Amino acid sequence: NAGVTQTPKFQVLKTGQSMTLQCAQDMNHNSMYWYRQDPGMGLRLIYYSASEGTTDKGEVPNGYNVSRLNKREFSLRLESAAPSQTSVYFCASSEIGYADTQYFGPGTRLTVL
Amino acid sequence: ELKVEQNPLFLSMQEGKNYTIYCNYSTTSDRLYWYRQDPGKSLESLFVLLSNGAVKQEGRLMASLDTKARLSTLHITAAVHDLSATYFCAVDIRGSQGNLIFGKGTKLSVKP
């Protein structure tokens, strides 16, 4: 099992460009999450999807959109990138249950110039 | 608003010493998680603590939870260099669907 995979691993954008970060999991988990991690900060939740067909905003959703394409895949889109979106982005997945540990992907390091 | 505070944020230890990392959170929560992150890597789950008084141990790490005090501790026993990493605690929002609020992390450096 690959677990949680993310593409790309690195990306450089110019201000105003758009891009989509891809995430897939093969653990048959219902819930998926997008976080961003900035230096000196913990992880902050951008959006989450509790189950296929549903998405909800997290702590820092502005400037992002998401799509839960199917049970396996959850994408994050930046419509018009800004330097403030320079960050490392992590996707995670979990089963809905009593001890639903989240499993994290390897991350995407995004730089917006 | 749920806040999660870790201290210390930086910790330099000598091998063989013991130390404790603290995680305080501001509102009622049912579950607390500890993660480890190596530089440039993803997060690895260490412990899930589900109830008051819960204690879990793995190797030189032991985590505990006091829900009445809203406090979790991660105790390191006889530190070794391989434990050098950043450790995060995270608390779920009661009634949420797995939404976690993370602390800022404790960067641990274990020196010979």
mmCIF file of N, CA and C in Angstrom, chain B:
data_model
loop_
_atom_site.group_PDB
_atom_site.id
_atom_site.type_symbol
_atom_site.label_atom_id
_atom_site.label_comp_id
_atom_site.label_asym_id
_atom_site.label_seq_id
_atom_site.Cartn_x
_atom_site.Cartn_y
_atom_site.Cartn_z
ATOM 1 N N GLU B 1 -12.860 29.380 20.847
ATOM 2 C CA GLU B 1 -11.849 28.918 19.908
ATOM 3 C C GLU B 1 -10.863 28.002 20.636
ATOM 4 N N LEU B 2 -10.636 26.866 20.048
ATOM 5 C CA LEU B 2 -9.712 25.903 20.657
ATOM 6 C C LEU B 2 -8.279 26.301 20.363
ATOM 7 N N LYS B 3 -7.484 26.435 21.406
ATOM 8 C CA LYS B 3 -6.072 26.740 21.243
ATOM 9 C C LYS B 3 -5.249 25.624 21.857
ATOM 10 N N VAL B 4 -4.138 25.339 21.229
ATOM 11 C CA VAL B 4 -3.240 24.287 21.698
ATOM 12 C C VAL B 4 -1.855 24.894 21.849
ATOM 13 N N GLU B 5 -1.318 24.806 23.050
ATOM 14 C CA GLU B 5 -0.017 25.397 23.320
ATOM 15 C C GLU B 5 0.974 24.330 23.771
ATOM 16 N N GLN B 6 2.096 24.312 23.130
ATOM 17 C CA GLN B 6 3.157 23.394 23.508
ATOM 18 C C GLN B 6 4.298 24.178 24.138
ATOM 19 N N ASN B 7 4.934 23.558 25.098
ATOM 20 C CA ASN B 7 6.186 24.113 25.601
ATOM 21 C C ASN B 7 7.079 23.008 26.136
ATOM 22 N N PRO B 8 8.375 23.182 25.937
ATOM 23 C CA PRO B 8 8.982 24.307 25.237
ATOM 24 C C PRO B 8 8.838 24.172 23.723
ATOM 25 N N LEU B 9 9.152 25.224 23.000
ATOM 26 C CA LEU B 9 9.140 25.161 21.542
ATOM 27 C C LEU B 9 10.469 24.638 21.009
ATOM 28 N N PHE B 10 11.515 24.837 21.772
ATOM 29 C CA PHE B 10 12.835 24.320 21.404
ATOM 30 C C PHE B 10 13.429 23.633 22.625
ATOM 31 N N LEU B 11 14.054 22.507 22.374
ATOM 32 C CA LEU B 11 14.610 21.735 23.476
ATOM 33 C C LEU B 11 15.897 21.082 23.021
ATOM 34 N N SER B 12 16.980 21.440 23.687
ATOM 35 C CA SER B 12 18.263 20.823 23.397
ATOM 36 C C SER B 12 18.631 19.948 24.582
ATOM 37 N N MET B 13 18.815 18.678 24.329
ATOM 38 C CA MET B 13 19.067 17.711 25.394
ATOM 39 C C MET B 13 20.372 16.985 25.148
ATOM 40 N N GLN B 14 20.923 16.484 26.229
ATOM 41 C CA GLN B 14 22.062 15.586 26.100
ATOM 42 C C GLN B 14 21.552 14.150 26.074
ATOM 43 N N GLU B 15 22.269 13.324 25.365
ATOM 44 C CA GLU B 15 21.923 11.909 25.367
ATOM 45 C C GLU B 15 21.918 11.383 26.792
ATOM 46 N N GLY B 16 20.963 10.513 27.051
ATOM 47 C CA GLY B 16 20.885 9.891 28.368
ATOM 48 C C GLY B 16 20.022 10.626 29.368
ATOM 49 N N LYS B 17 19.647 11.866 29.049
ATOM 50 C CA LYS B 17 18.836 12.660 29.978
ATOM 51 C C LYS B 17 17.355 12.434 29.750
ATOM 52 N N ASN B 18 16.569 12.827 30.735
ATOM 53 C CA ASN B 18 15.110 12.742 30.652
ATOM 54 C C ASN B 18 14.521 14.141 30.526
ATOM 55 N N TYR B 19 13.398 14.214 29.829
ATOM 56 C CA TYR B 19 12.728 15.502 29.748
ATOM 57 C C TYR B 19 11.266 15.292 29.383
ATOM 58 N N THR B 20 10.466 16.363 29.604
ATOM 59 C CA THR B 20 9.031 16.298 29.322
ATOM 60 C C THR B 20 8.603 17.476 28.462
ATOM 61 N N ILE B 21 7.793 17.179 27.460
ATOM 62 C CA ILE B 21 7.168 18.202 26.630
ATOM 63 C C ILE B 21 5.699 18.304 27.065
ATOM 64 N N TYR B 22 5.207 19.539 27.176
ATOM 65 C CA TYR B 22 3.862 19.772 27.666
ATOM 66 C C TYR B 22 2.955 20.292 26.552
ATOM 67 N N CYS B 23 1.708 19.862 26.618
ATOM 68 C CA CYS B 23 0.710 20.288 25.641
ATOM 69 C C CYS B 23 -0.560 20.663 26.393
ATOM 70 N N ASN B 24 -0.875 21.950 26.390
ATOM 71 C CA ASN B 24 -2.092 22.455 27.025
ATOM 72 C C ASN B 24 -3.109 22.828 25.961
ATOM 73 N N TYR B 25 -4.374 22.564 26.228
ATOM 74 C CA TYR B 25 -5.399 22.961 25.279
ATOM 75 C C TYR B 25 -6.535 23.647 26.029
ATOM 76 N N SER B 26 -7.297 24.446 25.287
ATOM 77 C CA SER B 26 -8.153 25.429 25.954
ATOM 78 C C SER B 26 -9.600 25.001 26.180
ATOM 79 N N THR B 27 -10.079 24.013 25.435
ATOM 80 C CA THR B 27 -11.480 23.613 25.643
ATOM 81 C C THR B 27 -11.593 22.096 25.695
ATOM 82 N N THR B 28 -12.749 21.644 26.025
ATOM 83 C CA THR B 28 -12.959 20.205 26.184
ATOM 84 C C THR B 28 -12.717 19.469 24.881
ATOM 85 N N SER B 29 -12.013 18.376 24.997
ATOM 86 C CA SER B 29 -11.747 17.562 23.820
ATOM 87 C C SER B 29 -11.701 16.100 24.237
ATOM 88 N N ASP B 30 -12.017 15.237 23.304
ATOM 89 C CA ASP B 30 -12.076 13.816 23.601
ATOM 90 C C ASP B 30 -10.794 13.068 23.260
ATOM 91 N N ARG B 31 -10.028 13.631 22.360
ATOM 92 C CA ARG B 31 -8.885 12.879 21.867
ATOM 93 C C ARG B 31 -7.684 13.783 21.659
ATOM 94 N N LEU B 32 -6.542 13.237 21.944
ATOM 95 C CA LEU B 32 -5.303 13.975 21.761
ATOM 96 C C LEU B 32 -4.303 13.083 21.047
ATOM 97 N N TYR B 33 -3.583 13.686 20.110
ATOM 98 C CA TYR B 33 -2.656 12.957 19.262
ATOM 99 C C TYR B 33 -1.255 13.549 19.408
ATOM 100 N N TRP B 34 -0.281 12.681 19.319
ATOM 101 C CA TRP B 34 1.109 13.110 19.216
ATOM 102 C C TRP B 34 1.671 12.607 17.895
ATOM 103 N N TYR B 35 2.375 13.535 17.213
ATOM 104 C CA TYR B 35 3.008 13.216 15.941
ATOM 105 C C TYR B 35 4.481 13.598 16.021
ATOM 106 N N ARG B 36 5.242 12.918 15.181
ATOM 107 C CA ARG B 36 6.651 13.248 15.021
ATOM 108 C C ARG B 36 6.893 13.674 13.581
ATOM 109 N N GLN B 37 7.759 14.685 13.395
ATOM 110 C CA GLN B 37 8.139 15.106 12.046
ATOM 111 C C GLN B 37 9.647 15.273 11.980
ATOM 112 N N ASP B 38 10.286 14.537 11.086
ATOM 113 C CA ASP B 38 11.699 14.712 10.801
ATOM 114 C C ASP B 38 11.855 15.823 9.777
ATOM 115 N N PRO B 39 13.010 16.493 9.762
ATOM 116 C CA PRO B 39 13.196 17.632 8.857
ATOM 117 C C PRO B 39 12.903 17.275 7.400
ATOM 118 N N GLY B 40 12.070 18.073 6.768
ATOM 119 C CA GLY B 40 11.743 17.854 5.364
ATOM 120 C C GLY B 40 10.836 16.669 5.102
ATOM 121 N N LYS B 41 10.321 16.071 6.148
ATOM 122 C CA LYS B 41 9.495 14.866 5.992
ATOM 123 C C LYS B 41 8.057 15.118 6.409
ATOM 124 N N SER B 42 7.274 14.071 6.280
ATOM 125 C CA SER B 42 5.872 14.162 6.660
ATOM 126 C C SER B 42 5.700 13.881 8.154
ATOM 127 N N LEU B 43 4.464 13.853 8.605
ATOM 128 C CA LEU B 43 4.172 13.590 10.003
ATOM 129 C C LEU B 43 3.888 12.106 10.209
ATOM 130 N N GLU B 44 4.417 11.594 11.295
ATOM 131 C CA GLU B 44 4.234 10.188 11.654
ATOM 132 C C GLU B 44 3.472 10.129 12.972
ATOM 133 N N SER B 45 2.424 9.348 13.006
ATOM 134 C CA SER B 45 1.634 9.222 14.224
ATOM 135 C C SER B 45 2.410 8.448 15.291
ATOM 136 N N LEU B 46 2.424 8.999 16.510
ATOM 137 C CA LEU B 46 3.071 8.326 17.634
ATOM 138 C C LEU B 46 2.030 7.717 18.579
ATOM 139 N N PHE B 47 1.127 8.554 19.070
ATOM 140 C CA PHE B 47 0.161 8.106 20.068
ATOM 141 C C PHE B 47 -1.204 8.746 19.820
ATOM 142 N N VAL B 48 -2.231 8.000 20.204
ATOM 143 C CA VAL B 48 -3.582 8.526 20.294
ATOM 144 C C VAL B 48 -4.054 8.290 21.723
ATOM 145 N N LEU B 49 -4.463 9.339 22.398
ATOM 146 C CA LEU B 49 -4.903 9.247 23.795
ATOM 147 C C LEU B 49 -6.388 9.565 23.821
ATOM 148 N N LEU B 50 -7.165 8.622 24.346
ATOM 149 C CA LEU B 50 -8.610 8.695 24.164
ATOM 150 C C LEU B 50 -9.393 9.010 25.429
ATOM 151 N N SER B 51 -8.771 8.958 26.580
ATOM 152 C CA SER B 51 -9.562 9.167 27.789
ATOM 153 C C SER B 51 -8.687 9.714 28.906
ATOM 154 N N ASN B 52 -9.355 10.243 29.907
ATOM 155 C CA ASN B 52 -8.626 10.795 31.038
ATOM 156 C C ASN B 52 -7.782 9.709 31.705
ATOM 157 N N GLY B 53 -6.546 10.031 31.962
ATOM 158 C CA GLY B 53 -5.666 9.066 32.604
ATOM 159 C C GLY B 53 -4.971 8.127 31.639
ATOM 160 N N ALA B 54 -5.263 8.251 30.356
ATOM 161 C CA ALA B 54 -4.641 7.355 29.378
ATOM 162 C C ALA B 54 -3.131 7.557 29.376
ATOM 163 N N VAL B 55 -2.432 6.452 29.296
ATOM 164 C CA VAL B 55 -0.970 6.472 29.210
ATOM 165 C C VAL B 55 -0.562 5.467 28.139
ATOM 166 N N LYS B 56 0.324 5.928 27.259
ATOM 167 C CA LYS B 56 0.838 5.006 26.235
ATOM 168 C C LYS B 56 2.343 5.166 26.149
ATOM 169 N N GLN B 57 2.999 4.052 25.884
ATOM 170 C CA GLN B 57 4.464 4.056 25.819
ATOM 171 C C GLN B 57 4.938 3.322 24.587
ATOM 172 N N GLU B 58 5.983 3.886 23.983
ATOM 173 C CA GLU B 58 6.629 3.249 22.848
ATOM 174 C C GLU B 58 8.107 3.568 22.945
ATOM 175 N N GLY B 59 8.868 2.552 23.295
ATOM 176 C CA GLY B 59 10.304 2.766 23.426
ATOM 177 C C GLY B 59 10.616 3.778 24.521
ATOM 178 N N ARG B 60 11.340 4.816 24.180
ATOM 179 C CA ARG B 60 11.752 5.823 25.157
ATOM 180 C C ARG B 60 10.723 6.951 25.320
ATOM 181 N N LEU B 61 9.613 6.863 24.647
ATOM 182 C CA LEU B 61 8.578 7.884 24.702
ATOM 183 C C LEU B 61 7.358 7.365 25.453
ATOM 184 N N MET B 62 6.829 8.230 26.325
ATOM 185 C CA MET B 62 5.605 7.904 27.040
ATOM 186 C C MET B 62 4.713 9.128 27.046
ATOM 187 N N ALA B 63 3.461 8.948 26.638
ATOM 188 C CA ALA B 63 2.500 10.040 26.585
ATOM 189 C C ALA B 63 1.373 9.788 27.570
ATOM 190 N N SER B 64 0.885 10.875 28.156
ATOM 191 C CA SER B 64 -0.230 10.769 29.095
ATOM 192 C C SER B 64 -1.214 11.895 28.848
ATOM 193 N N LEU B 65 -2.441 11.694 29.365
ATOM 194 C CA LEU B 65 -3.492 12.676 29.150
ATOM 195 C C LEU B 65 -4.258 12.903 30.441
ATOM 196 N N ASP B 66 -4.431 14.166 30.792
ATOM 197 C CA ASP B 66 -5.269 14.579 31.923
ATOM 198 C C ASP B 66 -6.317 15.527 31.360
ATOM 199 N N THR B 67 -7.499 15.014 31.099
ATOM 200 C CA THR B 67 -8.529 15.839 30.464
ATOM 201 C C THR B 67 -9.082 16.894 31.415
ATOM 202 N N LYS B 68 -9.013 16.647 32.702
ATOM 203 C CA LYS B 68 -9.510 17.651 33.661
ATOM 204 C C LYS B 68 -8.605 18.879 33.672
ATOM 205 N N ALA B 69 -7.320 18.650 33.588
ATOM 206 C CA ALA B 69 -6.358 19.744 33.533
ATOM 207 C C ALA B 69 -6.132 20.230 32.108
ATOM 208 N N ARG B 70 -6.695 19.530 31.135
ATOM 209 C CA ARG B 70 -6.502 19.846 29.710
ATOM 210 C C ARG B 70 -5.011 19.871 29.385
ATOM 211 N N LEU B 71 -4.363 18.790 29.771
ATOM 212 C CA LEU B 71 -2.913 18.719 29.653
ATOM 213 C C LEU B 71 -2.488 17.327 29.215
ATOM 214 N N SER B 72 -1.583 17.308 28.246
ATOM 215 C CA SER B 72 -0.928 16.065 27.880
ATOM 216 C C SER B 72 0.576 16.263 27.986
ATOM 217 N N THR B 73 1.265 15.196 28.334
ATOM 218 C CA THR B 73 2.714 15.264 28.412
ATOM 219 C C THR B 73 3.327 14.171 27.549
ATOM 220 N N LEU B 74 4.481 14.482 26.995
ATOM 221 C CA LEU B 74 5.279 13.509 26.264
ATOM 222 C C LEU B 74 6.622 13.435 26.979
ATOM 223 N N HIS B 75 6.857 12.303 27.627
ATOM 224 C CA HIS B 75 8.060 12.151 28.436
ATOM 225 C C HIS B 75 9.098 11.363 27.661
ATOM 226 N N ILE B 76 10.304 11.879 27.675
ATOM 227 C CA ILE B 76 11.409 11.235 26.975
ATOM 228 C C ILE B 76 12.369 10.678 28.026
ATOM 229 N N THR B 77 12.633 9.414 27.916
ATOM 230 C CA THR B 77 13.520 8.754 28.883
ATOM 231 C C THR B 77 14.837 8.386 28.222
ATOM 232 N N ALA B 78 15.935 8.787 28.857
ATOM 233 C CA ALA B 78 17.276 8.430 28.368
ATOM 234 C C ALA B 78 17.404 8.722 26.873
ATOM 235 N N ALA B 79 17.320 9.986 26.543
ATOM 236 C CA ALA B 79 17.262 10.409 25.139
ATOM 237 C C ALA B 79 18.457 9.896 24.325
ATOM 238 N N VAL B 80 18.172 9.587 23.073
ATOM 239 C CA VAL B 80 19.199 9.217 22.102
ATOM 240 C C VAL B 80 19.072 10.127 20.888
ATOM 241 N N HIS B 81 20.139 10.201 20.100
ATOM 242 C CA HIS B 81 20.181 11.124 18.974
ATOM 243 C C HIS B 81 19.026 10.889 17.997
ATOM 244 N N ASP B 82 18.633 9.634 17.826
ATOM 245 C CA ASP B 82 17.576 9.295 16.869
ATOM 246 C C ASP B 82 16.228 9.919 17.219
ATOM 247 N N LEU B 83 16.090 10.399 18.436
ATOM 248 C CA LEU B 83 14.837 11.052 18.820
ATOM 249 C C LEU B 83 14.777 12.514 18.382
ATOM 250 N N SER B 84 15.854 13.031 17.841
ATOM 251 C CA SER B 84 15.866 14.414 17.352
ATOM 252 C C SER B 84 14.831 14.571 16.243
ATOM 253 N N ALA B 85 13.891 15.473 16.451
ATOM 254 C CA ALA B 85 12.781 15.687 15.514
ATOM 255 C C ALA B 85 11.918 16.806 16.091
ATOM 256 N N THR B 86 10.858 17.147 15.362
ATOM 257 C CA THR B 86 9.855 18.064 15.908
ATOM 258 C C THR B 86 8.631 17.252 16.297
ATOM 259 N N TYR B 87 8.139 17.493 17.486
ATOM 260 C CA TYR B 87 6.995 16.754 18.021
ATOM 261 C C TYR B 87 5.798 17.687 18.128
ATOM 262 N N PHE B 88 4.689 17.236 17.576
ATOM 263 C CA PHE B 88 3.454 18.013 17.601
ATOM 264 C C PHE B 88 2.391 17.287 18.407
ATOM 265 N N CYS B 89 1.655 18.047 19.195
ATOM 266 C CA CYS B 89 0.422 17.510 19.729
ATOM 267 C C CYS B 89 -0.736 18.119 18.953
ATOM 268 N N ALA B 90 -1.838 17.408 18.897
ATOM 269 C CA ALA B 90 -3.017 17.879 18.177
ATOM 270 C C ALA B 90 -4.253 17.421 18.929
ATOM 271 N N VAL B 91 -5.242 18.280 18.945
ATOM 272 C CA VAL B 91 -6.465 18.012 19.686
ATOM 273 C C VAL B 91 -7.639 18.102 18.726
ATOM 274 N N ASP B 92 -8.567 17.186 18.857
ATOM 275 C CA ASP B 92 -9.720 17.271 17.964
ATOM 276 C C ASP B 92 -10.788 18.175 18.564
ATOM 277 N N ILE B 93 -11.576 18.739 17.708
ATOM 278 C CA ILE B 93 -12.677 19.599 18.133
ATOM 279 C C ILE B 93 -13.876 18.695 18.384
ATOM 280 N N ARG B 94 -14.352 18.711 19.612
ATOM 281 C CA ARG B 94 -15.458 17.829 19.968
ATOM 282 C C ARG B 94 -16.646 18.062 19.043
ATOM 283 N N GLY B 95 -17.138 16.984 18.515
ATOM 284 C CA GLY B 95 -18.282 17.078 17.610
ATOM 285 C C GLY B 95 -17.897 17.327 16.167
ATOM 286 N N SER B 96 -16.654 17.584 15.935
ATOM 287 C CA SER B 96 -16.214 17.781 14.548
ATOM 288 C C SER B 96 -15.980 16.426 13.909
ATOM 289 N N GLN B 97 -15.713 16.460 12.660
ATOM 290 C CA GLN B 97 -15.494 15.210 11.950
ATOM 291 C C GLN B 97 -14.006 14.995 11.753
ATOM 292 N N GLY B 98 -13.313 14.950 12.868
ATOM 293 C CA GLY B 98 -11.889 14.678 12.813
ATOM 294 C C GLY B 98 -11.024 15.900 12.626
ATOM 295 N N ASN B 99 -11.612 17.103 12.761
ATOM 296 C CA ASN B 99 -10.780 18.296 12.613
ATOM 297 C C ASN B 99 -9.816 18.423 13.768
ATOM 298 N N LEU B 100 -8.551 18.580 13.457
ATOM 299 C CA LEU B 100 -7.518 18.683 14.470
ATOM 300 C C LEU B 100 -6.969 20.100 14.535
ATOM 301 N N ILE B 101 -6.684 20.538 15.752
ATOM 302 C CA ILE B 101 -5.943 21.772 15.972
ATOM 303 C C ILE B 101 -4.571 21.374 16.501
ATOM 304 N N PHE B 102 -3.544 21.828 15.816
ATOM 305 C CA PHE B 102 -2.178 21.450 16.149
ATOM 306 C C PHE B 102 -1.516 22.510 17.012
ATOM 307 N N GLY B 103 -0.633 22.070 17.916
ATOM 308 C CA GLY B 103 0.291 22.974 18.552
ATOM 309 C C GLY B 103 1.375 23.375 17.570
ATOM 310 N N LYS B 104 2.217 24.314 17.979
ATOM 311 C CA LYS B 104 3.256 24.814 17.072
ATOM 312 C C LYS B 104 4.440 23.877 16.963
ATOM 313 N N GLY B 105 4.491 22.876 17.809
ATOM 314 C CA GLY B 105 5.570 21.897 17.729
ATOM 315 C C GLY B 105 6.711 22.198 18.674
ATOM 316 N N THR B 106 7.381 21.143 19.097
ATOM 317 C CA THR B 106 8.584 21.250 19.925
ATOM 318 C C THR B 106 9.735 20.639 19.148
ATOM 319 N N LYS B 107 10.719 21.477 18.838
ATOM 320 C CA LYS B 107 11.885 20.982 18.097
ATOM 321 C C LYS B 107 12.903 20.467 19.089
ATOM 322 N N LEU B 108 13.101 19.161 19.031
ATOM 323 C CA LEU B 108 14.000 18.493 19.964
ATOM 324 C C LEU B 108 15.316 18.168 19.283
ATOM 325 N N SER B 109 16.391 18.550 19.936
ATOM 326 C CA SER B 109 17.722 18.225 19.448
ATOM 327 C C SER B 109 18.464 17.489 20.555
ATOM 328 N N VAL B 110 18.870 16.269 20.263
ATOM 329 C CA VAL B 110 19.580 15.454 21.253
ATOM 330 C C VAL B 110 21.049 15.393 20.847
ATOM 331 N N LYS B 111 21.878 15.880 21.733
ATOM 332 C CA LYS B 111 23.313 15.958 21.437
ATOM 333 C C LYS B 111 24.086 14.922 22.233
ATOM 334 N N PRO B 112 25.171 14.423 21.634
ATOM 335 C CA PRO B 112 25.993 13.420 22.328
ATOM 336 C C PRO B 112 26.592 13.972 23.617
#
